[in-house]
Amino acid sequence: MKENLRIIISGGGTGGHIFPAVSIANAIKEQHPEAEILFVGAEGRMEMQRVPAAGYPIKGLPVAGFDRKNLLKNVSVLFKLVKSQLLARKIIKDFKPHAAVGVGGYASGPTLKVAGMMGIPTLIQEQNSYAGVTNKLLAKKAHKICVAYDGMERFFEKDKIILTGNPVRQGLLNHNISRENAIRSFGLDPAKKTILIVGGSLGARTINNCMMEGLDKVKVSGVQFIWQTGKIYIDEARAAVAQAGELPMLHVTDFISDMAAAYSAADLIISRAGAGSISEFCLLQKPVILVPSPNVAEDHQTKNALALVNKNAAFYVKDATAKDTLLEKAIETVEQPEILKNLSTNIAKLAFTDSADIIAREVFKLADKYRKENGR
């Protein structure tokens, strides 16, 4: 008799890594209810709270990222990496997984490296259009690499690649809220064009500065805004709004719990260019102006943005020029229905509707083959 299917899923650090990981886990459980799933994350990162909240157990590794500016600080980082690999070995030895999945983030490096060394089949979910250093290294021993963009054979062996897209939060697709009711839920006017501004769970400094310094433009624009600042910037943003006077066309908040309503309300979105967010915009067919973060490895957000821009599926404003151009560009764009329609049509062509299910099936194939070959 076969033992229950056991899968490790590793990674995190940001919602952009955690949401796909949980979506993959949910898809595995839906296809194989008997499956046991264990997450491995980085101590002190948001996955240590978000994953248990989604109903899955998680183990933490003391891993940290390399400091590219202060090389001396990396002595402790190397120590933590060695310690994390030893701990990952113990976790794998105790849990005895049939396959290991890496979704990116600090913890996926040591976990997948050790799993590969121990003969456990591994699958990488590469979210970006430009592969990071860690995934390029892990790919040498990986059995399958699930990608979201064409042309990834320049980073990985062609025979290992499967074009799946990025899994997104299931709740975004299974809602029935109308645009009008969604707008009213934010205290705004359904008759007006609405721009949604999101900068991730922590916020985006440049985008927030554009809003804080452009409140006079907001006031006279004839357009309304839902502005998610992120928790770091909320006090500063509220102070700027209070100083600007009455702004009934602006809803400001640090965190939006109902993103399905926010997306339904939006005629246009301003966002960073994280891979997970882009996948959501594609599925929901949302016109978007992307402002890639300059503070990410290999500048992969700019490459993500250009992958859409080159297909006329999004607009792109450089972080360095956003202060002078972003708000004007957004206000001008949202008042042009034909442009919004073209952006929506083109971005919809890039959507993948069943990414998590496809990845779950690939994970099962690897795990089942391993079980049969090892009598487990």
Coordinates of C-alpha atoms in Angstrom, one line a residue:
M1 CA 0.0 0.0 0.0
K2 CA 1.3 3.4 -1.0
E3 CA 2.0 6.0 1.7
N4 CA 0.1 9.3 1.4
L5 CA 1.5 11.8 -1.1
R6 CA 3.9 14.1 0.7
I7 CA 5.0 17.4 -0.8
I8 CA 7.3 20.2 0.4
I9 CA 6.6 23.7 -0.9
S10 CA 9.3 26.3 -0.2
G11 CA 9.7 30.0 -0.6
G12 CA 8.0 33.3 0.3
G13 CA 9.2 36.7 1.5
T14 CA 6.5 38.6 -0.3
G15 CA 2.9 38.1 -1.2
G16 CA 4.0 37.6 -4.8
H17 CA 5.7 34.4 -3.8
I18 CA 3.2 33.3 -1.1
F19 CA -0.1 33.6 -3.0
P20 CA 1.1 31.3 -5.9
A21 CA 2.6 28.8 -3.3
V22 CA -0.7 28.6 -1.5
S23 CA -2.6 28.3 -4.8
I24 CA -0.4 25.3 -5.8
A25 CA -1.0 23.7 -2.4
N26 CA -4.7 24.1 -2.7
A27 CA -4.7 22.6 -6.2
I28 CA -2.7 19.6 -5.0
K29 CA -5.2 19.1 -2.2
E30 CA -8.1 19.4 -4.5
Q31 CA -6.7 16.8 -6.9
H32 CA -5.4 14.6 -4.1
P33 CA -7.2 15.2 -0.8
E34 CA -5.0 12.7 1.0
A35 CA -1.8 14.6 0.3
E36 CA 0.3 16.0 3.1
I37 CA 1.9 19.4 2.4
L38 CA 4.6 21.0 4.4
F39 CA 5.8 24.6 3.7
V40 CA 9.4 25.7 4.4
G41 CA 9.8 29.5 4.8
A42 CA 12.3 32.0 6.1
E43 CA 12.1 33.0 9.8
G44 CA 10.7 36.4 10.4
R45 CA 9.2 36.7 6.9
M46 CA 5.5 37.1 6.2
E47 CA 5.0 33.4 5.1
M48 CA 5.4 32.4 8.7
Q49 CA 2.0 34.0 9.4
R50 CA 0.2 33.8 6.0
V51 CA 0.8 30.1 5.4
P52 CA -0.7 28.9 8.7
A53 CA -3.6 31.3 8.1
A54 CA -4.2 29.4 4.9
G55 CA -4.4 26.1 6.8
Y56 CA -0.9 24.6 6.2
P57 CA 2.0 23.8 8.5
I58 CA 5.3 25.6 8.0
K59 CA 8.9 25.3 9.2
G60 CA 11.2 28.2 9.3
L61 CA 14.9 28.5 8.2
P62 CA 17.2 31.2 9.5
V63 CA 18.2 32.1 5.9
A64 CA 18.7 35.7 4.8
G65 CA 19.5 37.5 1.5
F66 CA 22.9 38.6 0.4
D67 CA 23.8 42.3 1.0
R68 CA 25.2 43.5 -2.4
K69 CA 26.2 46.9 -1.0
N70 CA 28.0 45.8 2.2
L71 CA 30.0 42.6 1.6
L72 CA 31.2 42.3 5.1
K73 CA 27.6 41.7 6.3
N74 CA 27.6 38.5 4.2
V75 CA 29.7 36.6 6.7
S76 CA 26.7 36.2 8.9
V77 CA 24.5 35.5 5.8
L78 CA 26.8 32.6 4.8
F79 CA 26.7 31.2 8.4
K80 CA 22.9 31.3 8.2
L81 CA 22.9 29.7 4.8
V82 CA 25.0 26.7 6.1
K83 CA 22.7 26.4 9.1
S84 CA 19.6 26.6 6.9
Q85 CA 20.9 23.8 4.7
L86 CA 21.5 21.6 7.7
L87 CA 18.1 22.3 9.0
A88 CA 16.5 21.7 5.6
R89 CA 18.2 18.3 5.5
K90 CA 16.6 17.4 8.9
I91 CA 13.2 18.6 7.8
I92 CA 13.4 16.6 4.6
K93 CA 14.7 13.5 6.4
D94 CA 11.8 13.7 8.9
F95 CA 9.0 14.5 6.5
K96 CA 10.2 12.2 3.7
P97 CA 8.7 14.1 0.8
H98 CA 8.0 12.6 -2.6
A99 CA 8.7 15.9 -4.3
A100 CA 9.8 19.5 -3.5
V101 CA 8.5 22.7 -5.1
G102 CA 10.3 26.0 -5.0
V103 CA 8.4 29.3 -5.7
G104 CA 11.3 31.8 -5.1
G105 CA 12.3 33.6 -2.0
Y106 CA 15.1 33.0 0.5
A107 CA 14.0 29.6 1.8
S108 CA 13.6 27.9 -1.6
G109 CA 17.4 28.0 -2.3
P110 CA 18.7 25.8 0.6
T111 CA 15.5 23.6 0.6
L112 CA 15.6 22.7 -3.1
K113 CA 19.4 22.4 -3.1
V114 CA 19.3 19.9 -0.3
A115 CA 16.3 18.0 -1.7
G116 CA 18.1 17.6 -5.0
M117 CA 21.2 16.3 -3.2
M118 CA 19.0 13.8 -1.3
G119 CA 17.5 12.5 -4.6
I120 CA 14.1 14.1 -4.1
P121 CA 12.6 15.3 -7.4
T122 CA 12.3 19.1 -7.6
L123 CA 10.1 21.5 -9.5
I124 CA 10.8 25.2 -9.8
Q125 CA 8.1 27.8 -10.3
E126 CA 9.8 30.7 -12.0
Q127 CA 7.5 33.7 -11.9
N128 CA 9.5 36.4 -13.7
S129 CA 10.5 36.9 -17.4
Y130 CA 14.1 37.1 -16.3
A131 CA 15.3 34.2 -14.1
G132 CA 17.2 35.0 -10.9
V133 CA 20.6 33.7 -9.9
T134 CA 19.3 31.2 -7.4
N135 CA 16.8 29.6 -9.8
K136 CA 19.4 29.4 -12.5
L137 CA 21.6 27.4 -10.1
L138 CA 18.8 25.2 -8.8
A139 CA 17.6 24.5 -12.4
K140 CA 20.6 22.3 -13.1
K141 CA 19.2 19.6 -10.8
A142 CA 15.5 20.4 -11.1
H143 CA 13.3 18.0 -13.0
K144 CA 10.7 20.5 -14.2
I145 CA 10.6 24.3 -14.4
C146 CA 7.2 26.0 -14.7
V147 CA 7.4 29.4 -16.3
A148 CA 5.1 32.3 -17.0
Y149 CA 6.8 33.8 -20.1
D150 CA 7.9 32.7 -23.5
G151 CA 11.6 32.6 -24.3
M152 CA 12.8 31.1 -21.0
E153 CA 15.0 28.6 -22.7
R154 CA 17.7 31.3 -22.6
F155 CA 18.0 30.5 -18.9
F156 CA 16.9 26.9 -18.6
E157 CA 17.1 23.6 -20.4
K158 CA 14.3 23.5 -23.0
D159 CA 13.2 20.0 -22.2
K160 CA 12.5 20.9 -18.5
I161 CA 10.4 24.0 -19.3
I162 CA 6.6 24.0 -19.1
L163 CA 4.7 27.2 -19.9
T164 CA 2.1 27.4 -17.1
G165 CA 1.7 31.1 -16.2
N166 CA 1.6 32.2 -12.5
P167 CA -1.0 30.9 -10.1
V168 CA -3.1 33.7 -8.6
R169 CA -5.4 34.1 -5.5
Q170 CA -8.5 32.0 -6.2
G171 CA -10.8 34.5 -4.5
L172 CA -10.1 37.1 -7.2
L173 CA -11.8 34.9 -9.8
N174 CA -14.8 33.6 -7.8
H175 CA -16.6 36.8 -7.0
N176 CA -19.8 38.4 -8.4
I177 CA -19.5 42.0 -7.2
S178 CA -20.5 44.6 -9.8
R179 CA -18.3 47.7 -10.6
E180 CA -21.0 50.0 -9.2
N181 CA -21.3 48.1 -5.8
A182 CA -17.5 47.7 -5.6
I183 CA -17.0 51.5 -6.0
R184 CA -19.7 52.2 -3.4
S185 CA -17.9 49.9 -1.0
F186 CA -15.0 52.4 -1.0
G187 CA -17.3 55.4 -0.5
L188 CA -16.9 56.6 -4.0
D189 CA -19.1 57.6 -7.0
P190 CA -19.9 54.9 -9.6
A191 CA -20.5 57.6 -12.2
K192 CA -16.8 58.6 -12.1
K193 CA -13.7 56.9 -13.6
T194 CA -11.7 55.2 -10.9
I195 CA -8.0 54.6 -10.7
L196 CA -6.6 52.0 -8.3
I197 CA -3.1 52.5 -6.9
V198 CA -1.4 49.5 -5.4
G199 CA 2.2 49.2 -4.2
G200 CA 2.2 45.8 -2.6
S201 CA 1.7 45.0 1.0
L202 CA 4.6 47.2 2.2
G203 CA 3.9 50.0 -0.3
A204 CA 6.0 51.7 -3.0
R205 CA 7.9 54.9 -2.1
T206 CA 7.9 56.4 -5.6
I207 CA 4.2 55.8 -6.3
N208 CA 3.2 57.1 -2.8
N209 CA 5.3 60.3 -3.3
C210 CA 3.7 60.9 -6.7
M211 CA 0.3 60.9 -4.9
M212 CA 1.3 62.9 -1.9
E213 CA 2.9 65.6 -4.1
G214 CA 0.1 65.5 -6.7
L215 CA -3.0 65.9 -4.4
D216 CA -3.8 69.3 -6.1
K217 CA -3.9 67.5 -9.4
V218 CA -6.1 64.8 -7.9
K219 CA -8.5 67.4 -6.6
V220 CA -9.2 69.0 -10.0
S221 CA -8.9 65.8 -12.2
G222 CA -12.5 64.8 -12.3
V223 CA -11.3 61.3 -11.6
Q224 CA -11.4 59.3 -8.3
F225 CA -8.7 57.2 -6.7
I226 CA -8.5 54.2 -4.4
W227 CA -5.0 54.5 -2.9
Q228 CA -3.4 51.6 -1.1
T229 CA -0.3 53.1 0.5
G230 CA 1.2 50.0 2.3
K231 CA 1.6 50.0 6.1
I232 CA 5.0 51.9 6.1
Y233 CA 3.6 55.0 4.4
I234 CA 0.0 55.3 5.7
D235 CA 0.7 57.9 8.4
E236 CA 2.6 60.1 6.0
A237 CA -0.1 59.8 3.4
R238 CA -2.9 60.6 5.8
A239 CA -1.0 63.7 7.0
A240 CA -0.6 64.9 3.4
V241 CA -4.3 64.3 2.7
A242 CA -5.4 66.2 5.8
Q243 CA -3.2 69.2 4.8
A244 CA -4.7 69.2 1.3
G245 CA -8.3 69.7 2.5
E246 CA -11.5 68.0 1.4
L247 CA -10.8 65.2 -1.1
P248 CA -14.1 63.3 -1.5
M249 CA -12.7 61.7 -4.7
L250 CA -10.0 59.9 -2.8
H251 CA -10.1 56.7 -0.6
V252 CA -6.8 56.1 1.2
T253 CA -5.9 53.0 3.1
D254 CA -2.8 51.0 4.1
F255 CA -4.2 47.7 3.2
I256 CA -7.1 46.4 1.0
S257 CA -8.6 43.2 2.4
D258 CA -11.0 42.7 -0.5
M259 CA -8.9 42.9 -3.6
A260 CA -11.6 41.4 -5.8
A261 CA -13.8 44.5 -5.0
A262 CA -10.8 46.9 -5.6
Y263 CA -10.1 45.3 -9.0
S264 CA -13.8 45.4 -9.9
A265 CA -13.9 49.1 -9.1
A266 CA -10.9 50.0 -11.1
D267 CA -11.0 51.4 -14.7
L268 CA -7.2 51.7 -14.6
I269 CA -4.5 50.4 -12.2
I270 CA -1.2 51.9 -11.3
S271 CA 1.2 49.2 -9.9
R272 CA 4.7 47.9 -9.5
A273 CA 5.6 45.2 -12.0
G274 CA 5.8 42.1 -9.8
A275 CA 5.1 38.8 -11.6
G276 CA 2.2 37.8 -9.4
S277 CA 0.4 41.2 -9.8
I278 CA 0.8 41.1 -13.6
S279 CA -0.7 37.6 -13.7
E280 CA -3.7 38.9 -11.9
F281 CA -4.1 41.9 -14.2
C282 CA -3.9 39.5 -17.2
L283 CA -6.6 37.2 -15.8
L284 CA -8.9 40.1 -14.8
Q285 CA -8.2 42.0 -18.1
K286 CA -7.3 45.2 -16.3
P287 CA -5.6 48.2 -18.0
V288 CA -2.5 49.0 -16.1
I289 CA 0.3 51.5 -15.9
L290 CA 3.4 49.7 -14.6
V291 CA 6.1 51.5 -12.5
P292 CA 8.8 48.8 -12.1
S293 CA 10.7 48.9 -8.8
P294 CA 14.4 49.6 -9.3
N295 CA 15.3 47.8 -6.1
V296 CA 15.0 44.2 -7.2
A297 CA 17.6 41.7 -8.3
E298 CA 18.5 41.8 -12.0
D299 CA 16.0 44.6 -12.5
H300 CA 13.5 41.8 -13.3
Q301 CA 10.4 44.1 -12.8
T302 CA 11.4 46.2 -15.8
K303 CA 11.8 43.1 -17.9
N304 CA 8.3 41.9 -16.7
A305 CA 6.8 45.3 -17.7
L306 CA 8.5 45.3 -21.1
A307 CA 7.2 41.8 -21.8
L308 CA 3.7 43.4 -21.7
V309 CA 4.6 46.8 -23.2
N310 CA 6.1 45.0 -26.3
K311 CA 2.6 43.4 -26.9
N312 CA 0.7 46.7 -26.4
A313 CA -0.8 45.1 -23.2
A314 CA 0.3 47.8 -20.7
F315 CA 1.8 51.2 -20.3
Y316 CA 5.2 51.7 -18.5
V317 CA 6.6 54.6 -16.6
K318 CA 10.2 54.6 -15.3
D319 CA 10.6 55.0 -11.6
A320 CA 13.0 57.8 -12.1
T321 CA 10.5 59.8 -14.2
A322 CA 7.3 58.9 -12.4
K323 CA 7.3 62.1 -10.3
D324 CA 6.9 64.3 -13.4
T325 CA 4.7 62.1 -15.6
L326 CA 2.8 59.3 -13.7
L327 CA -0.3 61.1 -12.5
E328 CA -0.8 63.0 -15.7
K329 CA -0.4 59.9 -17.7
A330 CA -3.0 58.0 -15.6
I331 CA -5.6 60.8 -15.6
E332 CA -5.2 61.2 -19.3
T333 CA -5.4 57.5 -20.0
V334 CA -8.5 56.7 -17.8
E335 CA -10.6 59.2 -19.8
Q336 CA -9.9 57.5 -23.1
P337 CA -12.3 54.5 -23.5
E338 CA -10.7 53.2 -26.7
I339 CA -7.2 53.1 -25.1
L340 CA -8.6 51.3 -22.1
K341 CA -10.4 48.8 -24.3
N342 CA -7.3 48.0 -26.3
L343 CA -5.1 47.5 -23.2
S344 CA -7.8 45.3 -21.7
T345 CA -8.1 43.2 -24.9
N346 CA -4.3 42.8 -25.3
I347 CA -3.5 41.9 -21.7
A348 CA -6.3 39.3 -21.7
K349 CA -4.4 37.5 -24.4
L350 CA -1.5 36.8 -22.0
A351 CA -3.7 35.2 -19.3
F352 CA -3.4 31.6 -18.1
T353 CA -6.6 30.4 -16.5
D354 CA -5.5 27.1 -14.8
S355 CA -1.9 27.6 -13.8
A356 CA -2.1 26.1 -10.3
D357 CA -3.9 23.0 -11.6
I358 CA -1.3 22.4 -14.3
I359 CA 1.6 22.8 -11.8
A360 CA -0.2 20.5 -9.3
R361 CA -0.4 17.8 -12.0
E362 CA 3.3 18.1 -12.8
V363 CA 4.2 17.9 -9.1
F364 CA 2.1 14.7 -8.8
K365 CA 3.7 13.1 -11.8
L366 CA 7.2 13.7 -10.3
A367 CA 6.1 12.5 -6.8
D368 CA 4.3 9.4 -8.2
K369 CA 7.2 8.4 -10.3
Y370 CA 9.5 8.8 -7.2
R371 CA 7.1 6.6 -5.1
K372 CA 7.0 3.8 -7.6
E373 CA 10.8 3.8 -8.1
N374 CA 11.5 3.8 -4.4
G375 CA 8.7 1.6 -3.2
R376 CA 7.0 4.4 -1.3

